[in-house]
Short mmCIF file of C-alpha atoms in Angstrom, two decimals:
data_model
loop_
_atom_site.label_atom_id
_atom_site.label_comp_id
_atom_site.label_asym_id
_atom_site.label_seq_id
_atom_site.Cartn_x
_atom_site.Cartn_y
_atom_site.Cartn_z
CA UNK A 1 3.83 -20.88 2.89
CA UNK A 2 6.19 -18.88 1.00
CA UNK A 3 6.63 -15.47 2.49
CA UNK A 4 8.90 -14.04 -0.30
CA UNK A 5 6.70 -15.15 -2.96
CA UNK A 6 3.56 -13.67 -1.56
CA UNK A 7 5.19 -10.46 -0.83
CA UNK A 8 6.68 -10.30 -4.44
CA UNK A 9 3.18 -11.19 -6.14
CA UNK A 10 1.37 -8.76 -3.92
CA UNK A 11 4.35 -5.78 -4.79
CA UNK A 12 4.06 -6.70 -8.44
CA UNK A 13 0.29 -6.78 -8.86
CA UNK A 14 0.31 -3.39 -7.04
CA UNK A 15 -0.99 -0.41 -8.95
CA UNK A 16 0.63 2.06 -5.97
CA UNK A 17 3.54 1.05 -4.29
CA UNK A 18 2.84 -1.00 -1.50
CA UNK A 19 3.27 0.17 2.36
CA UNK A 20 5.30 -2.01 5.15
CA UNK A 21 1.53 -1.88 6.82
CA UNK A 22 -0.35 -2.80 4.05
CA UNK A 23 2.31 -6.20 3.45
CA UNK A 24 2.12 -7.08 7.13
CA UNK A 25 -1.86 -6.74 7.13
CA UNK A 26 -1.84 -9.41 4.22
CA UNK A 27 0.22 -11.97 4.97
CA UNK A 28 -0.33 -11.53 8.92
CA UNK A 29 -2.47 -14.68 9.22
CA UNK A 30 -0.38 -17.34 7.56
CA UNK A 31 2.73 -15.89 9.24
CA UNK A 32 1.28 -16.26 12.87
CA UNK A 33 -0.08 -19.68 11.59
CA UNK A 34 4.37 -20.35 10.24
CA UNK A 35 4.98 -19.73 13.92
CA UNK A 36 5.60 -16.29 14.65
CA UNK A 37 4.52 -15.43 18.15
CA UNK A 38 3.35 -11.70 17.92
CA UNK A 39 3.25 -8.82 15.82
CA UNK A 40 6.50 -7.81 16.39
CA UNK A 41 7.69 -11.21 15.07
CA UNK A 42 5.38 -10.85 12.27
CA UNK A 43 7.16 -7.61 11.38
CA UNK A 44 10.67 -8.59 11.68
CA UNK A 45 10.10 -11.28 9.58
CA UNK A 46 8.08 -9.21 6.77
CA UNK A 47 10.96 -6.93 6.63
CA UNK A 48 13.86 -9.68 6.28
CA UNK A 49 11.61 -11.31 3.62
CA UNK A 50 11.64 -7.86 2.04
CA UNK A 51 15.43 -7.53 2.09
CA UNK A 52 15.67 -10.62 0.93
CA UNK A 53 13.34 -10.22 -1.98
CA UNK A 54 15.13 -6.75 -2.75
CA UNK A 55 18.25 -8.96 -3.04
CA UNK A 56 16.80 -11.83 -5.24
CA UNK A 57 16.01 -8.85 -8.13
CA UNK A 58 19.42 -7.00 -7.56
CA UNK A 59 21.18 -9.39 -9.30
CA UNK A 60 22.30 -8.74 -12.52
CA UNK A 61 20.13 -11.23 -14.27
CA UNK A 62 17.05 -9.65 -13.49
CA UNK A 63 16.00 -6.30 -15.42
CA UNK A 64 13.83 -5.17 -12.47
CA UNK A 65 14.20 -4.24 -9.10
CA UNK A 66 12.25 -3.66 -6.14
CA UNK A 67 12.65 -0.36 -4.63
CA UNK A 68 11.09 1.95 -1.77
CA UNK A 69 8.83 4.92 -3.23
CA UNK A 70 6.89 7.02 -1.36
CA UNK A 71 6.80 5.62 1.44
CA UNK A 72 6.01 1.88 -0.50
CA UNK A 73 7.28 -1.14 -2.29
CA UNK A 74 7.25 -0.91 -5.93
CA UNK A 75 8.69 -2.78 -8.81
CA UNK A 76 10.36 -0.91 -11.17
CA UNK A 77 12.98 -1.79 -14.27
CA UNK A 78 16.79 -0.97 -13.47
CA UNK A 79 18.52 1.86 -14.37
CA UNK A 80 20.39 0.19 -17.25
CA UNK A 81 17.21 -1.17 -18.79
CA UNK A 82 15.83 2.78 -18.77
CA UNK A 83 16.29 2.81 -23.05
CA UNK A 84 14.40 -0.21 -24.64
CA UNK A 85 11.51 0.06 -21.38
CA UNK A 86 11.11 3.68 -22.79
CA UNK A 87 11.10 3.00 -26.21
CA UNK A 88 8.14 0.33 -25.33
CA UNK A 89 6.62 2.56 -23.29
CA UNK A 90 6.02 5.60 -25.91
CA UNK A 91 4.99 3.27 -28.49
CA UNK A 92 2.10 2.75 -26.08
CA UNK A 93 0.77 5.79 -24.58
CA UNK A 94 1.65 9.36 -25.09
CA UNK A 95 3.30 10.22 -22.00
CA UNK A 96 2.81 13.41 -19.55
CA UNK A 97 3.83 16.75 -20.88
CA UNK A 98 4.61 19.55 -19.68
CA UNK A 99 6.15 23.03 -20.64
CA UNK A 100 9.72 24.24 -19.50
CA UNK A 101 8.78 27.34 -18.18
CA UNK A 102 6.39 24.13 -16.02
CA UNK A 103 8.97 22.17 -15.37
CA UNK A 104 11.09 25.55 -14.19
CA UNK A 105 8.59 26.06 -11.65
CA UNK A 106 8.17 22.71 -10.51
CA UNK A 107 11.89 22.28 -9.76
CA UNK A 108 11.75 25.59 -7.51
CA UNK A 109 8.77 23.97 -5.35
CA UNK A 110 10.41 21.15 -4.98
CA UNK A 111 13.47 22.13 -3.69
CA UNK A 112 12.47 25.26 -2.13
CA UNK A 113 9.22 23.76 -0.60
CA UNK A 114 7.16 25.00 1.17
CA UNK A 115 6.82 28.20 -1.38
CA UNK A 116 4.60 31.09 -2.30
CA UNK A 117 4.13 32.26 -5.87
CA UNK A 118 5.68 35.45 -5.50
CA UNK A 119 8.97 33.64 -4.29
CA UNK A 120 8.91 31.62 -6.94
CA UNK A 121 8.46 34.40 -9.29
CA UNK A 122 11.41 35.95 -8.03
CA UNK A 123 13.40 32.81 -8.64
CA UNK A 124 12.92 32.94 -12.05
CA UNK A 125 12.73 36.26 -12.49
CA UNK A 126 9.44 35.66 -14.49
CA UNK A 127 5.98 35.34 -13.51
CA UNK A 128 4.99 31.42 -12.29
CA UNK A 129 1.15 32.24 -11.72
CA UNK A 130 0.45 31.06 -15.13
CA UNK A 131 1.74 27.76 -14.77
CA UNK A 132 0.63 26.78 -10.99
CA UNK A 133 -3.00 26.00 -12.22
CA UNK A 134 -0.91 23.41 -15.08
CA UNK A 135 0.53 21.45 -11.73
CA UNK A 136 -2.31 21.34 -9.38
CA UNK A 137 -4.28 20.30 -12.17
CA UNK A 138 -1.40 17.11 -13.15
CA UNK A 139 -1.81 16.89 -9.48
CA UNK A 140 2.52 17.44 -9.19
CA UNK A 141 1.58 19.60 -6.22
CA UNK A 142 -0.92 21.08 -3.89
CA UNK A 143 -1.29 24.15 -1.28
CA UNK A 144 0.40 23.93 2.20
CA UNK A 145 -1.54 26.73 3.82
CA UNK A 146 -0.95 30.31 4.40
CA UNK A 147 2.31 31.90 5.08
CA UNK A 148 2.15 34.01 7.99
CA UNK A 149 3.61 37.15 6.23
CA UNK A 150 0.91 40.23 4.91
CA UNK A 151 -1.36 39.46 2.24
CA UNK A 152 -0.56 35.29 3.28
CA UNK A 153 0.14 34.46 0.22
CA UNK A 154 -0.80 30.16 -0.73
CA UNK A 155 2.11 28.15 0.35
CA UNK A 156 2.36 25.24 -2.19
CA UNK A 157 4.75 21.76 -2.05
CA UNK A 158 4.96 18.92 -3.98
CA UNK A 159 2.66 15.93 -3.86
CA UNK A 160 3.05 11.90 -3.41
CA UNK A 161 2.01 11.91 -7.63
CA UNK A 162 4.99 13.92 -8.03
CA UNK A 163 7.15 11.13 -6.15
CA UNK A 164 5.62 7.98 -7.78
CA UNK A 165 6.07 10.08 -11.36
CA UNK A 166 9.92 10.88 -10.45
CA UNK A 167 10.28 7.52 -8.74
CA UNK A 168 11.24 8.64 -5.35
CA UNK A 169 11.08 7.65 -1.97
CA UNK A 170 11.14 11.14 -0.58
CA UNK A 171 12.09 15.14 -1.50
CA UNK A 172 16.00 14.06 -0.10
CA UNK A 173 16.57 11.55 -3.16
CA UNK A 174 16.12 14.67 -5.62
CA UNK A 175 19.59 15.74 -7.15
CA UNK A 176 21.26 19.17 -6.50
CA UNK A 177 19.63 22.14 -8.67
CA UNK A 178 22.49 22.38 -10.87
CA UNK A 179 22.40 18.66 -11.73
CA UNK A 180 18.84 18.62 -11.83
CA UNK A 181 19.19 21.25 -14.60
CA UNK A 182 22.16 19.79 -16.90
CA UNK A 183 20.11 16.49 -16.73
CA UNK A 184 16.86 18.13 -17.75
CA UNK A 185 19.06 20.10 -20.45
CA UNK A 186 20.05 16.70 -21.61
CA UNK A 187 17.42 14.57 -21.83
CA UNK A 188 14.58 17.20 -23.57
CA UNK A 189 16.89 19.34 -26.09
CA UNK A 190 16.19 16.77 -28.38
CA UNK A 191 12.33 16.49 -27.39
CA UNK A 192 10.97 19.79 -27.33
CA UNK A 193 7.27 21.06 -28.21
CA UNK A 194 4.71 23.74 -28.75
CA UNK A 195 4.90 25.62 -25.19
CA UNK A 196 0.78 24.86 -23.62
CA UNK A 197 0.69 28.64 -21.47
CA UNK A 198 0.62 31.93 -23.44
CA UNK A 199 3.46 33.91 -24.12
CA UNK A 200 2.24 36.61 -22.01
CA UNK A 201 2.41 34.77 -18.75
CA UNK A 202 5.89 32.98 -19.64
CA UNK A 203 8.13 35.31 -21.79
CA UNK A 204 11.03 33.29 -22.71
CA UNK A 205 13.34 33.39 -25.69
CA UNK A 206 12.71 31.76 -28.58
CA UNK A 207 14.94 28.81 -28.21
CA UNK A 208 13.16 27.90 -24.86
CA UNK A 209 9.63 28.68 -25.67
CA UNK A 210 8.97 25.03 -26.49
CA UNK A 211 7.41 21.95 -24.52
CA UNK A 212 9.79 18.63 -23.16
CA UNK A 213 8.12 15.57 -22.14
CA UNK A 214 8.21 15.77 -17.81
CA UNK A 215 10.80 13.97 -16.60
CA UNK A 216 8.38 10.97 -15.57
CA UNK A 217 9.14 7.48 -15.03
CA UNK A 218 7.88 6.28 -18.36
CA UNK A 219 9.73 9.12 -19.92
CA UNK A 220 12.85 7.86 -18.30
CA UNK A 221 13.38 9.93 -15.74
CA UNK A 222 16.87 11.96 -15.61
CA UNK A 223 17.18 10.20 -11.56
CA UNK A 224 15.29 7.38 -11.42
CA UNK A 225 13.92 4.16 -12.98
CA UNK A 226 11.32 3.82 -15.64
CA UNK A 227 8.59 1.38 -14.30
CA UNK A 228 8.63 -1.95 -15.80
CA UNK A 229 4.84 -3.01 -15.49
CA UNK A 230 3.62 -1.37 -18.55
CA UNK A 231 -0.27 -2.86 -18.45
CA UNK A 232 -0.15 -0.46 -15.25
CA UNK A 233 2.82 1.84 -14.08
CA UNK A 234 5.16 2.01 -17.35
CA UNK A 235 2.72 3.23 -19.69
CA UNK A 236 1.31 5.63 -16.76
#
């Protein structure tokens, strides 16, 4: 029995990155019957197997890496690899798009999550009603109850689609606003389109009223890796 090997075939066949649970529930049996003792054996040695295997792919002859996302295992291609993986990856499948007056908004949920509409309106000094039907409908976030002020306005946050699109492990792994911004500046002045909400709901200036790709994995996004199965997460 080869512990890394199952773990690594199980991570890579994964459509969703795989939990520490979800592993340990797997390969349980044949690790009890290698000699492990209890569960808490069973987990210790999971999670050195893990490292291990996390190890193996950091090497720099390997264009893929396994990383933790949401709150799971997941293979994805290295930073370094981001260009010809993306390149491959459009050819494919049109990828995920969404407005910038979209994106805007979804950058002030995410950092200033939880967050009503009319907070994030003030934020960007436009309205963001318009576009909050766009995200819940991408499923990028969802509501987060009432906030106990008058009228309790929806509370909305950001969802585990919106980490497994940015590739991260959590809401901490996000960069600071001001990088988030130059990077998005960088990456989609070159890639801009037709803006999907009206012009009523968004009023921008001409030079912004256009649409960038969102900054998904198989976009290569601006923070994280691009994912390198492309039969199921990098064409995603």
């Amino acid at each position: 029995m080869n512990l890394k090997a199952q773990l690594e075939a199980v991570i890579y066949a994964a459509e969703t990155p795989v939990t520490l649970d979800q592993l340990i529930e797997l390969v349980k049996e044949s690790v009890m019957t290698a000699g492990a003792t209890d569960g808490i054996e069973v987990k210790s040695r999971v999670r050195l197997a893990l490292e291990e295997l996390t190890a193996d792919y950091y090497a720099p002859d390997h264009g893929i890496e396994i990383r933790q996302v949401a709150g799971g295992y997941r293979m994805s291609t290295k930073p370094e690899q981001h260009d010809v993986v993306r390149a491959f990856a459009k050819s494919l499948k049109p990828p995920i798009r969404l407005s910038l007056p979209a994106l805007e908004t979804l950058a002030v949920i995410a950092y200033k999550q939880p967050v009503t509409v009319p907070e994030i309106s003030e934020i960007r000094g436009v309205d963001a009603g318009g576009v909050i039907a766009t995200l819940l409908d991408r499923k990028l976030i969802t509501t987060a109850g009432r906030k106990a002020v008058i009228g309790r306005p929806i509370l909305y946050k950001t969802t585990r689609e919106f980490l497994l699109r940015f590739g991260l492990k959590d809401v901490g792994e996000l960069p600071s606003m001001e990088e988030f911004e130059k990077l998005v500046a960088q990456s989609f002045q070159s890639d801009l389109l037709p803006v999907e909400e009206h012009a009523t709901q968004d009023a921008l200036p001409t030079s912004r009223n256009e649409e960038p790709a969102l900054a998904s994995p198989e976009e290569g996004s601006p923070t994280e890796p691009v994912e390198s199965r492309v039969g199921g997460d990098a064409s995603s």
